[in-house]
Coordinates of C-alpha atoms in Angstrom, one line a residue:
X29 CA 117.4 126.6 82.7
X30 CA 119.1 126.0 86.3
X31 CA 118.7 129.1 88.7
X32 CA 121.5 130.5 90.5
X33 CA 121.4 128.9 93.5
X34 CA 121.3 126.1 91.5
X35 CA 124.2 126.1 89.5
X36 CA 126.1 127.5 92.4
X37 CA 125.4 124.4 94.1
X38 CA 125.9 122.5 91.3
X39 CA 129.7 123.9 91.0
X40 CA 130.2 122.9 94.5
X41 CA 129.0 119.2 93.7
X42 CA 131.2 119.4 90.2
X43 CA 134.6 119.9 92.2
X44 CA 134.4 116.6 93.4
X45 CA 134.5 114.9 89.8
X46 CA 138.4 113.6 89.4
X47 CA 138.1 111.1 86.5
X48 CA 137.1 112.5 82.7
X49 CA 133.2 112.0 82.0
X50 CA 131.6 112.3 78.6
X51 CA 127.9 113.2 78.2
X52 CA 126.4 111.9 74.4
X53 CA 123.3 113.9 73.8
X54 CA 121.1 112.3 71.2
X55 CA 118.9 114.8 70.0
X56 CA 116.5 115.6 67.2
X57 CA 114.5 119.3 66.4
X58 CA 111.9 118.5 69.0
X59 CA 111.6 121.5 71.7
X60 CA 112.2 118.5 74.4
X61 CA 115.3 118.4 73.2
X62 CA 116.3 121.9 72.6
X63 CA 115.5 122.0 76.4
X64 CA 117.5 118.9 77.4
X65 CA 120.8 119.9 75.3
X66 CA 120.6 123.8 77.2
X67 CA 120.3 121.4 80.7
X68 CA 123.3 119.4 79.5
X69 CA 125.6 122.7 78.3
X70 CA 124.9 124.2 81.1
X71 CA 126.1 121.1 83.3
X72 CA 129.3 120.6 80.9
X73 CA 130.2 124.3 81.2
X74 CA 130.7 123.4 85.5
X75 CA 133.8 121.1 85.0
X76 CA 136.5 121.0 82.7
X77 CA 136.3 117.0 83.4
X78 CA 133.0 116.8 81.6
X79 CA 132.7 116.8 77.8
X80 CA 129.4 117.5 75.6
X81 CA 128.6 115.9 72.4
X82 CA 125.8 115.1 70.5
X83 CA 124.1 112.7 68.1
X84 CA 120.9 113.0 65.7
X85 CA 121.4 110.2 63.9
X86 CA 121.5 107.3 66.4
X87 CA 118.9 104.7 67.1
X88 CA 118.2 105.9 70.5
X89 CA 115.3 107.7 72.2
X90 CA 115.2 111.4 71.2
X91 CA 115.9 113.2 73.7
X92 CA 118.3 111.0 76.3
X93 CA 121.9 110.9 77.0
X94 CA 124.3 108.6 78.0
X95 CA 127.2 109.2 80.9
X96 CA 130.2 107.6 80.1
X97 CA 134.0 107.5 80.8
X98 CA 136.6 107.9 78.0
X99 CA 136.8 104.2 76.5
X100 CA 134.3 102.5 78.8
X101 CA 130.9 101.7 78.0
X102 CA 129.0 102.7 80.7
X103 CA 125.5 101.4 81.2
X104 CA 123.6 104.8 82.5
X105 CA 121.1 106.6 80.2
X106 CA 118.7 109.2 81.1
X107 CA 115.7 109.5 78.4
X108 CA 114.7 112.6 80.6
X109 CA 115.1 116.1 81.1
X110 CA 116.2 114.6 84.8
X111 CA 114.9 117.8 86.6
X112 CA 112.5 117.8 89.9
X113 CA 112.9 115.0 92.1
X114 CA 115.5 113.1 89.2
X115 CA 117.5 116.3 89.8
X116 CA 119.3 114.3 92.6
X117 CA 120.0 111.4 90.6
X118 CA 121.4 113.0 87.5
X119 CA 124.0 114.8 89.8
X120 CA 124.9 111.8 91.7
X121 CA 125.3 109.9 88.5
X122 CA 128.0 112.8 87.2
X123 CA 129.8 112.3 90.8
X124 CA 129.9 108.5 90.9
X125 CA 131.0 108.0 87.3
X126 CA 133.5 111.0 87.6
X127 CA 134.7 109.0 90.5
X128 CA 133.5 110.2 93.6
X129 CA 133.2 107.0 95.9
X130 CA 130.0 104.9 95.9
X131 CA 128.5 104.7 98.9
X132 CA 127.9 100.8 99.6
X133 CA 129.4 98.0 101.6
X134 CA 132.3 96.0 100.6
X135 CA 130.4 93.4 100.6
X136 CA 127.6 94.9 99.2
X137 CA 129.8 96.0 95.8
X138 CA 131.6 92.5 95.6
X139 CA 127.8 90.7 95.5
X140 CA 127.1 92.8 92.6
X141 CA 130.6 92.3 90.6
X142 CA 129.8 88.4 90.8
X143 CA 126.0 89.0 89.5
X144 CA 126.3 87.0 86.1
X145 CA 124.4 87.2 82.9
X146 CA 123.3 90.4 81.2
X147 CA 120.7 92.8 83.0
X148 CA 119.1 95.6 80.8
X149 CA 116.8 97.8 83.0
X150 CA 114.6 100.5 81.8
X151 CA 112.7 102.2 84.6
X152 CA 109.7 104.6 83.6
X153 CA 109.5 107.0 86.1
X154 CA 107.7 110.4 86.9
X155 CA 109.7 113.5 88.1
X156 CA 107.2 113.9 90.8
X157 CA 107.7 110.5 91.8
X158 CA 109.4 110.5 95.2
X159 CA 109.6 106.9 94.9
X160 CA 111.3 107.1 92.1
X161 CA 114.8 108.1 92.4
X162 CA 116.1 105.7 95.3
X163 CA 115.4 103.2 92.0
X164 CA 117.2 105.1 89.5
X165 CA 120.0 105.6 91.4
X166 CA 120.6 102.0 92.7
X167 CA 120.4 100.8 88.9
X168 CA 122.8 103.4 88.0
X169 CA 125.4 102.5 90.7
X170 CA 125.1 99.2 89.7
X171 CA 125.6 99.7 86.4
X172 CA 129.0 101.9 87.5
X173 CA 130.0 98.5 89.3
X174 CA 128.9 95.8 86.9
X175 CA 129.3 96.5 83.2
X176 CA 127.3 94.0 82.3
X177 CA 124.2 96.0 84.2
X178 CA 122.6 98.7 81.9
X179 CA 120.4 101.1 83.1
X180 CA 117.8 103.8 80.9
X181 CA 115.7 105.7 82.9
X182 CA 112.4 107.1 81.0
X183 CA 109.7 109.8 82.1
X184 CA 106.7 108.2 81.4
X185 CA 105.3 111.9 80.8
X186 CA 107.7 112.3 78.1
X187 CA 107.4 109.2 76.0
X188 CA 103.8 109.0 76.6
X189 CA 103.8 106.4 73.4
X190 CA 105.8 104.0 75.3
X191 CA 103.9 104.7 78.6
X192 CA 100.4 103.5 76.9
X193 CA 101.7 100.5 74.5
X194 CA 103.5 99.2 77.8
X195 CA 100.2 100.2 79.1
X196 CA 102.1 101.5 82.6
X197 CA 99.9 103.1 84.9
X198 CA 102.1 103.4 88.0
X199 CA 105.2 104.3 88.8
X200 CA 108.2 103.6 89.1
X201 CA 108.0 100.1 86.9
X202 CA 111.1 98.3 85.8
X203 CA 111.7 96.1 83.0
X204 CA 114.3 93.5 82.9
X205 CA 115.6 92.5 79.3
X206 CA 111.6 93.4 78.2
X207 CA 109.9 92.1 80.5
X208 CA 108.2 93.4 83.9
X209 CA 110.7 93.1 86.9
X210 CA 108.8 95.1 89.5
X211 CA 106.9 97.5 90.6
X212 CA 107.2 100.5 93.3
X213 CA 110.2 101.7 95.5
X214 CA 113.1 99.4 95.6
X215 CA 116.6 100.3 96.5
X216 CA 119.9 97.7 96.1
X217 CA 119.4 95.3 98.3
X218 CA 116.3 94.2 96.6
X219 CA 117.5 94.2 93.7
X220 CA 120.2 91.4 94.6
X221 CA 117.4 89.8 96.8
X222 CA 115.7 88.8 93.2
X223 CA 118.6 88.6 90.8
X224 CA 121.4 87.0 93.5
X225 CA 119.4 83.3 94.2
X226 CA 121.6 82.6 97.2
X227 CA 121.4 86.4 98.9
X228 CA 118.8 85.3 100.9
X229 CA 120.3 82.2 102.8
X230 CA 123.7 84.0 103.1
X231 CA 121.7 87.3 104.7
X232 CA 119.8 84.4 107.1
X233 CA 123.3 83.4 107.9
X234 CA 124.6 86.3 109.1
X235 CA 121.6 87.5 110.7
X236 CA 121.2 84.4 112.9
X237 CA 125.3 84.9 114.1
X238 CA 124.0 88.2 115.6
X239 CA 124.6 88.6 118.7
X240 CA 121.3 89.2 121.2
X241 CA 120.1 93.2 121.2
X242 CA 119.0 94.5 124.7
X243 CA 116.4 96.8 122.5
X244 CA 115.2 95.1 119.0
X245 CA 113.0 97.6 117.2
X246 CA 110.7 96.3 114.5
X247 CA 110.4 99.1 111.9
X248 CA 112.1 102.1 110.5
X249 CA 109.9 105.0 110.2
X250 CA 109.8 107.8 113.0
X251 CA 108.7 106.1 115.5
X252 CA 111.4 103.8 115.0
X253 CA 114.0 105.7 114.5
X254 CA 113.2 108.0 117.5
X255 CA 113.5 104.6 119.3
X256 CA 116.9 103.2 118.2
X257 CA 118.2 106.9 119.1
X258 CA 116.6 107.0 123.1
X259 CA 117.5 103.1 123.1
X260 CA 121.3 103.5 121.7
X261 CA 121.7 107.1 123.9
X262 CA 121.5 104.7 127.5
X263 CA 124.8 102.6 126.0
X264 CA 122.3 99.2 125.4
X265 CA 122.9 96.9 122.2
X266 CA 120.2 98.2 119.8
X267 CA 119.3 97.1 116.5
X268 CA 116.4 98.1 114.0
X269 CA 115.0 95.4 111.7
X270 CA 113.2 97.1 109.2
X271 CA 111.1 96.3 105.8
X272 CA 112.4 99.7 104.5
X273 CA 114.2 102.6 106.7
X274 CA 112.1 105.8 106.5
X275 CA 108.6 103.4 106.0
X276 CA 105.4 105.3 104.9
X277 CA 107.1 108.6 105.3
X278 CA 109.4 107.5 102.1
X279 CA 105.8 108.1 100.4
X280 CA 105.0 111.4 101.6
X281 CA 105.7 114.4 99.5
X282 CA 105.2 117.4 101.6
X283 CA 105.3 117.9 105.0
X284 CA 104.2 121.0 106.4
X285 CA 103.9 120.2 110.3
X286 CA 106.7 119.2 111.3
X287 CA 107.7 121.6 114.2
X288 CA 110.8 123.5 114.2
X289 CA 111.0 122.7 109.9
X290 CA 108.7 125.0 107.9
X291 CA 108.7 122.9 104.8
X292 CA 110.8 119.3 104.1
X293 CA 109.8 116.4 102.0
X294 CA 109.5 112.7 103.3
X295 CA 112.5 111.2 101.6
X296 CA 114.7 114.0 102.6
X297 CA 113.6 113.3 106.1
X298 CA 114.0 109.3 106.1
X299 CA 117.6 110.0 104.8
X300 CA 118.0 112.4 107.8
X301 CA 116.5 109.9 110.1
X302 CA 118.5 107.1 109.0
X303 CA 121.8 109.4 108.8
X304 CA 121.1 110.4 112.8
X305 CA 120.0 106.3 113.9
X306 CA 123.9 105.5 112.3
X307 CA 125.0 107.9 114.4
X308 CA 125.3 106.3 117.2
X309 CA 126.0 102.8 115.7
X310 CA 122.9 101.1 116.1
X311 CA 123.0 97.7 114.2
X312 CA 120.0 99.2 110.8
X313 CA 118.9 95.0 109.4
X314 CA 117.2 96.8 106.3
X315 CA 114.7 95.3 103.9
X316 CA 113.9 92.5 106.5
X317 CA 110.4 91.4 106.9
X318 CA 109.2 90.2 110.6
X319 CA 106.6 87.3 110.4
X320 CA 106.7 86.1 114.1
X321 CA 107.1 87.0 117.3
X322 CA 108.1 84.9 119.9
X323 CA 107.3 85.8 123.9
X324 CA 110.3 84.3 126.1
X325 CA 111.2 84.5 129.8
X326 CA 114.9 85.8 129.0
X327 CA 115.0 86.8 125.6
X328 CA 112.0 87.8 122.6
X329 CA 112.7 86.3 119.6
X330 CA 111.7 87.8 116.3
X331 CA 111.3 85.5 113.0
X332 CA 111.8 87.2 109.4
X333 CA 110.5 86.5 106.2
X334 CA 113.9 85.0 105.5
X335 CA 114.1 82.9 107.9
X336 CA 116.7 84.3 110.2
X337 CA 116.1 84.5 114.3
X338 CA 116.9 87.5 116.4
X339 CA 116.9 87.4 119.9
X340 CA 116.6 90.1 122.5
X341 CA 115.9 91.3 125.9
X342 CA 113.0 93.8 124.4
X343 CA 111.7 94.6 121.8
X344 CA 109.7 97.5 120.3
X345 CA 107.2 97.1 117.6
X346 CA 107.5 100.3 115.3
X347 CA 105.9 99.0 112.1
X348 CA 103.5 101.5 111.1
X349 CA 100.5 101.6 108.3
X350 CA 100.1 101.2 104.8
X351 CA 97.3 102.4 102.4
X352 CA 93.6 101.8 103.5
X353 CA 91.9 99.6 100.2
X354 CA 88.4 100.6 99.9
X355 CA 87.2 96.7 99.4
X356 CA 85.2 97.2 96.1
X357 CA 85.4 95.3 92.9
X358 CA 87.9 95.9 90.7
X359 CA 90.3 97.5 93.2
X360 CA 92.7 94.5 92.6
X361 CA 92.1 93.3 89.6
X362 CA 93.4 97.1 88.1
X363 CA 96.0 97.7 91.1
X364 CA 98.4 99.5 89.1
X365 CA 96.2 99.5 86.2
X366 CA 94.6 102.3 86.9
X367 CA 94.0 101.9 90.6
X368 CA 96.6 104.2 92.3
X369 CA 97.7 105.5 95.6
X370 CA 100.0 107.9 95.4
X371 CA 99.2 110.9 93.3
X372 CA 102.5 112.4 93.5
X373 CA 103.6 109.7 91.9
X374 CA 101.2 107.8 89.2
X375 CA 99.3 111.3 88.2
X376 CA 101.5 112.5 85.6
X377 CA 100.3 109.4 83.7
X378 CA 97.3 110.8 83.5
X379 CA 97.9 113.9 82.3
X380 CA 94.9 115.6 80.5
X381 CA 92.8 112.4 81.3
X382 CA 89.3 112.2 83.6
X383 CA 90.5 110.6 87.1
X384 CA 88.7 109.9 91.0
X385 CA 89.7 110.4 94.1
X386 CA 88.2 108.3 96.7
X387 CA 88.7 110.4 100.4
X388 CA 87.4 113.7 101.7
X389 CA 89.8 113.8 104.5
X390 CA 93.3 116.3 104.1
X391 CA 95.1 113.2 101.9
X392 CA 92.2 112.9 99.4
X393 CA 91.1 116.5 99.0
X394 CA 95.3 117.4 98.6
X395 CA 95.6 114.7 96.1
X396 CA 92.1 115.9 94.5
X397 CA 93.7 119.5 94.2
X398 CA 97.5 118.7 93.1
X399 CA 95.5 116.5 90.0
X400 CA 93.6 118.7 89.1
X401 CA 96.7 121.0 88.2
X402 CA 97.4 118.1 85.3
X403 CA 93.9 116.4 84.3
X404 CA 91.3 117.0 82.5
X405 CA 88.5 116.6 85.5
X406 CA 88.7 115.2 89.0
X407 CA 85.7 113.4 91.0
X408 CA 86.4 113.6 94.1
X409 CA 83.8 111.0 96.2
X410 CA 83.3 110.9 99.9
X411 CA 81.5 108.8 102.2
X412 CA 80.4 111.1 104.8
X413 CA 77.7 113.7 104.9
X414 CA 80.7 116.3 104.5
X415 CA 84.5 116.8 103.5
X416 CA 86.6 116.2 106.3
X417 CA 89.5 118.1 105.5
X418 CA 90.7 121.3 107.1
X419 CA 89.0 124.4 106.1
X420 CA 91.8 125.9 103.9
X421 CA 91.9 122.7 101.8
X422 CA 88.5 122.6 101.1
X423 CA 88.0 126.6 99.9
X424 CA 90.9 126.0 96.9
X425 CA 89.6 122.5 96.3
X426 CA 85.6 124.5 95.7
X427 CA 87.7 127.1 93.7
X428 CA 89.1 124.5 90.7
X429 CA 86.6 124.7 87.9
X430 CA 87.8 121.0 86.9
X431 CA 87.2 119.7 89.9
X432 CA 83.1 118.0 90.9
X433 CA 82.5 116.6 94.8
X434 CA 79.8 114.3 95.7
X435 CA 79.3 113.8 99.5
X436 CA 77.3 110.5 100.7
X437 CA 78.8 108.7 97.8
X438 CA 79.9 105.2 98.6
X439 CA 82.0 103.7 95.9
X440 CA 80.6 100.0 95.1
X441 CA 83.0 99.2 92.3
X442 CA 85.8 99.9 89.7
X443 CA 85.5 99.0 86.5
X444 CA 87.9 98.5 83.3
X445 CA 88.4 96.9 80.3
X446 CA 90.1 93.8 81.2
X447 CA 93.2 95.4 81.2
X448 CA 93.2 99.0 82.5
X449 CA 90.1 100.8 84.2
X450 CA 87.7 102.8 82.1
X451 CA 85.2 104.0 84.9
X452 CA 83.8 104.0 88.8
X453 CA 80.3 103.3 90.0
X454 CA 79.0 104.9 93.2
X455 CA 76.0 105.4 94.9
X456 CA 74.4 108.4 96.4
X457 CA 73.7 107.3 100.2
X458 CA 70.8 110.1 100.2
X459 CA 68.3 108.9 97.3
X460 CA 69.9 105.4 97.1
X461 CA 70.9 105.7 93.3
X462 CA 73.7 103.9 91.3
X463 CA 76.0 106.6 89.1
X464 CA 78.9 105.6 86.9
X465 CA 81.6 108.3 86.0
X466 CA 83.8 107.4 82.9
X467 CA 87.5 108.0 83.8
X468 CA 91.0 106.5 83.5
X469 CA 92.0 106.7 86.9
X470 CA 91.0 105.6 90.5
X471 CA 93.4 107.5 93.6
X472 CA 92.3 105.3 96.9
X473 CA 92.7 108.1 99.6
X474 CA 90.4 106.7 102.8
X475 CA 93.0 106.4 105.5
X476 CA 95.8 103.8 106.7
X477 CA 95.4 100.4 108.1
X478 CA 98.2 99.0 110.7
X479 CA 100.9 96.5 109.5
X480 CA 99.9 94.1 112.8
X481 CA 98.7 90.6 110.7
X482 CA 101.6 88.6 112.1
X483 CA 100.8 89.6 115.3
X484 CA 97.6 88.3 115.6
X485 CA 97.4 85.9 118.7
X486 CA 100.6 87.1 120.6
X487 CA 99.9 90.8 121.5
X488 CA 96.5 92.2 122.4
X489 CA 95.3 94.6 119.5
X490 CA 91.9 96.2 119.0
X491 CA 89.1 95.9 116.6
X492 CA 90.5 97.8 114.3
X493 CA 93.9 95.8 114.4
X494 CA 96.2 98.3 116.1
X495 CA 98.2 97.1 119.1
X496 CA 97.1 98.0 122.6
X497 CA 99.5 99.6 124.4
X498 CA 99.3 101.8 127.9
X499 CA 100.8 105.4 128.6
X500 CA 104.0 103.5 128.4
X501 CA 104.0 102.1 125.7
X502 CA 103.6 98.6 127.0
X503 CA 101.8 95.8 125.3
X504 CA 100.0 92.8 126.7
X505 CA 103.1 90.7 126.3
X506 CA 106.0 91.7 128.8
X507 CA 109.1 93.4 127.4
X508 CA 107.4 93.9 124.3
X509 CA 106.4 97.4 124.1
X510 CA 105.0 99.8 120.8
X511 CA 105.3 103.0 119.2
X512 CA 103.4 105.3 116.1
X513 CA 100.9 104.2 113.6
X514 CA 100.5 100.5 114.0
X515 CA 99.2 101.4 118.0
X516 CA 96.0 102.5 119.5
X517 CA 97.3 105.9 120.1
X518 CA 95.6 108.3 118.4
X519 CA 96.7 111.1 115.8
X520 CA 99.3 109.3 113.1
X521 CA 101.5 112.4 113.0
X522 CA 104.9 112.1 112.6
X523 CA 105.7 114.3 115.4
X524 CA 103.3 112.2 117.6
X525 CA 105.2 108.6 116.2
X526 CA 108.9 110.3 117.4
X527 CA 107.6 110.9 120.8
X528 CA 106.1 107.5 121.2
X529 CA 108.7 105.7 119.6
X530 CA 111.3 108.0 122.0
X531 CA 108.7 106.7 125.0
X532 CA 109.0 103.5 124.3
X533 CA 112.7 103.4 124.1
X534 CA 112.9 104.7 127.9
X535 CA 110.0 102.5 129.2
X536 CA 112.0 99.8 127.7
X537 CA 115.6 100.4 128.7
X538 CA 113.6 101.0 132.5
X539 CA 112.5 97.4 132.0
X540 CA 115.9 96.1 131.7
X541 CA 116.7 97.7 134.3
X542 CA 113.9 96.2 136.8
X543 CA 114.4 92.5 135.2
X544 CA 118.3 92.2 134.8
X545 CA 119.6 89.3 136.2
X546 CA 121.4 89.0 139.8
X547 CA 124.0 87.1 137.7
X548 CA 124.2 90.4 135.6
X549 CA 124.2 93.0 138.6
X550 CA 127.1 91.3 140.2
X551 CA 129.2 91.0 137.1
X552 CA 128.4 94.8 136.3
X553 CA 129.6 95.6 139.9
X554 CA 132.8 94.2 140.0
X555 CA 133.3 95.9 136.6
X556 CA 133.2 98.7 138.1

């Protein structure tokens, strides 16, 4: 089942285990599970450390395993064939429970010790699902620290029963003790944030005894993290607040442009962004939200979501886009019933079902093309006269058979059953008519809109919300400068946020420069 390089990789990884691990298979006749237990002998046969049983007679789902140590009762099942982007995850669970160390704070690991009560987790996931694993894993290494934490991780695609009686249409979804806990990407520190009542005073608390940054970035995607690495390279205190490190590129499967890298994937490079930022010791304030800024004649102050103040001598606003909604009826009401985003992620739950893609740019024809590889039929709609895509996307999207595009087709609403949609109506711009296309799925595709609300009224921005900023990168408001997609600049490329964000840094380190105090100089002369 694993290739060589695979397995020779594997090997590597499996020298690391010190501690005795036992995988329990339980298995029936199925050819899932014929696959899963020739996955699992194959992984066994890499370490004398791991041992292989199985079970048919159990009450468990068939096929899943459990990871365990001898006499412990480890909370970590997989009710997968944890291959594609789970790959990681399975592998990482093998290490941390063989006893390779865990990779959190102190602090961090103490927090989720004291968690009290009982927390059974089941997360349905995809293996396409990029968002997925950073969810798997933190429940898993939680469970390793907790044993009172118990963690199954399902493939929707596989247990397709569960996957409609749940009635899940995106994911990754997480149910706590039965019921919904949450939806989307979320890594360890949210999960305390919700389960920990007090995390968020104490993380207020220690955020307000920081120190004030000469650069405060706002964000943690490229542009960002190109920042925080210009910024922390001239020897200034720099610190990154972000909502989550990596942003919208943590949703992007493949990337193909990226000069210098032929082919990568978006969470492999937030993980290298992040790894390079740390380099160089700048203060990373994750899963932080900012809700005001604050204009000062020393020190910019930035207010988050928590309540916590940060102060510095400039700041750079780095906080990027999010999905465009298309505004129609229905969107909401069946947002993750049925109304999706990411195909990567949610289109396995459709396989061999009728879906839409809304977009006839690059994002909506490659999501258009990558479904149609697992549905029944794609309708791909687009508002303009013509697809705007590039050329090469557009001749293999014309060569699916499963595939119909209308052009001058403006969606006017989605509509369901009450609990999960069951069709789109459009209308064709050229006669003026009103069409509805049964189908179980809706992929919005139409663009990206700044993350700039809660700066409305203290830096200039344009009509279409992004913030104005000069070939500097300055804004209206001094010391405040901005860098990627939440700016007027145009083209949101990655490649184009790094240099921006890297601009920014230097226009604002040249700014403390011009504006430092006499008090200042003279100290830093007789310094030296």
């Amino acid at each position: 089942m694993l290739d060589a390089a695979i397995k020779t990789q594997m090997q590597t990884y499996m020298q690391m285990i010190s501690q005795p691990i036992e995988i329990v298979a339980s298995v029936d006749d199925g050819e899932k599970s014929h696959e899963l237990i020739e996955l699992l002998k194959e992984v066994a046969a890499m370490s004398d450390k791991i041992s292989y049983t199985e079970r048919r007679d159990d009450n468990e789902r068939k096929p899943s395993f459990s990871i365990n140590r001898p006499g412990e009762h480890i909370g970590i099942r997989f009710a997968a064939i944890p291959l594609g982007h789970e790959f990681t995850s399975l592998v990482l669970a093998l290490l941390q429970t063989g006893g390779h160390p865990i990779k959190l704070d102190a602090d961090v690991i103490e927090q989720i010790k004291n968690l009290e009560g009982d927390y059974t987790f089941e997360t349905y996931m995809s293996l396409s699902c990029q968002n997925c694993p950073e969810v798997v894993q933190s429940l898993n290494v939680m469970s390793l620290i907790n044993p009172r934490i118990r963690h199954t991780t399902i493939d929707g695609a596989l247990f397709q029963s569960e996957v409609e009686s749940r009635e899940i249409m995106a994911v990754p979804t997480i149910y706590l003790n039965g019921e919904t806990f949450g939806q989307g990407r979320m890594g360890v520190a949210d999960f305390l944030a919700k389960l920990d009542a007090n995390a968020g005073a104490r993380d207020a608390a220690k955020l307000n005894a920081r120190d004030a940054f000469d650069v405060l970035i706002v964000g943690g995607g490229p542009a960002g993290a190109a920042s925080a690495i210009y910024a922390a390279r001239k020897g200034v205190r720099t610190g990154i607040a972000a909502e989550r490190f990596g942003g919208q590129v943590l949703d992007t499967l493949a990337i193909e442009n990226f000069i210098s890298v032929k082919e990568t994937e978006g969470p492999r490079l937030a993980a290298a962004l992040e790894e390079h930022v740390k380099e160089y010791g700048v203060d990373i304030m994750n899963t932080q939200r900012a809700v005001e800024l604050i204009p000062g004649a020393d020190y910019v102050r930035v207010r988050l979501e928590n309540g916590a103040l940060l102060k510095s001598r400039s700041v750079i606003l780095s906080t990027g886009a999010r999905w465009r909604n298309v505004n129609v009826p229905g969107e909401q009401e069946y947002r993750n019933h049925g109304v999706a985003y990411c195909p990567h992620c949610d289109g396995p739950l459709f396989k061999g079902k009728r879906v839409s893609v809304i977009g006839g740019g690059n994002s909506g024809v490659e999501a258009a093309i990558d479904l149609a590889g697992i549905t029944e039929h794609v309708t791909l709609l687009e508002f303009g006269d013509e697809l705007r895509a590039d050329a090469v996307l557009q001749r293999k999207l014309y060569s699916l058979p499963n595939v119909t595009v209308h052009v001058q087709a403006q969606t006017t609403e989605i509509t369901g059953d009450g609990t999960k949609v069951n069709g789109l109506t459009y209308t064709d711009r050229k006669s003026g008519e009103s069409h509805h296309v049964e189908l179980e799925a809706v992929f919005v595709q139409i663009g990206l809109v700044p993350n700039t609300e809660w700066l409305k009224g203290t830096v200039a921005l344009s009509k279409f919300g992004e913030i104005e900023v000069d070939a500097r990168g300055q804004t209206s408001v001094p010391g405040v400068f901005a860098a990627g997609d939440c700016t007027t600049v145009p083209y949101k490329q990655i490649v184009i946020a790094m240099g921006e964000g890297s601009k920014a840094a230097l226009s604002a380190f040249d700014h403390l420069i011009r504006t430092s105090a006499p008090a200042d100089a003279q100290t830093q002369a007789l310094a030296a």
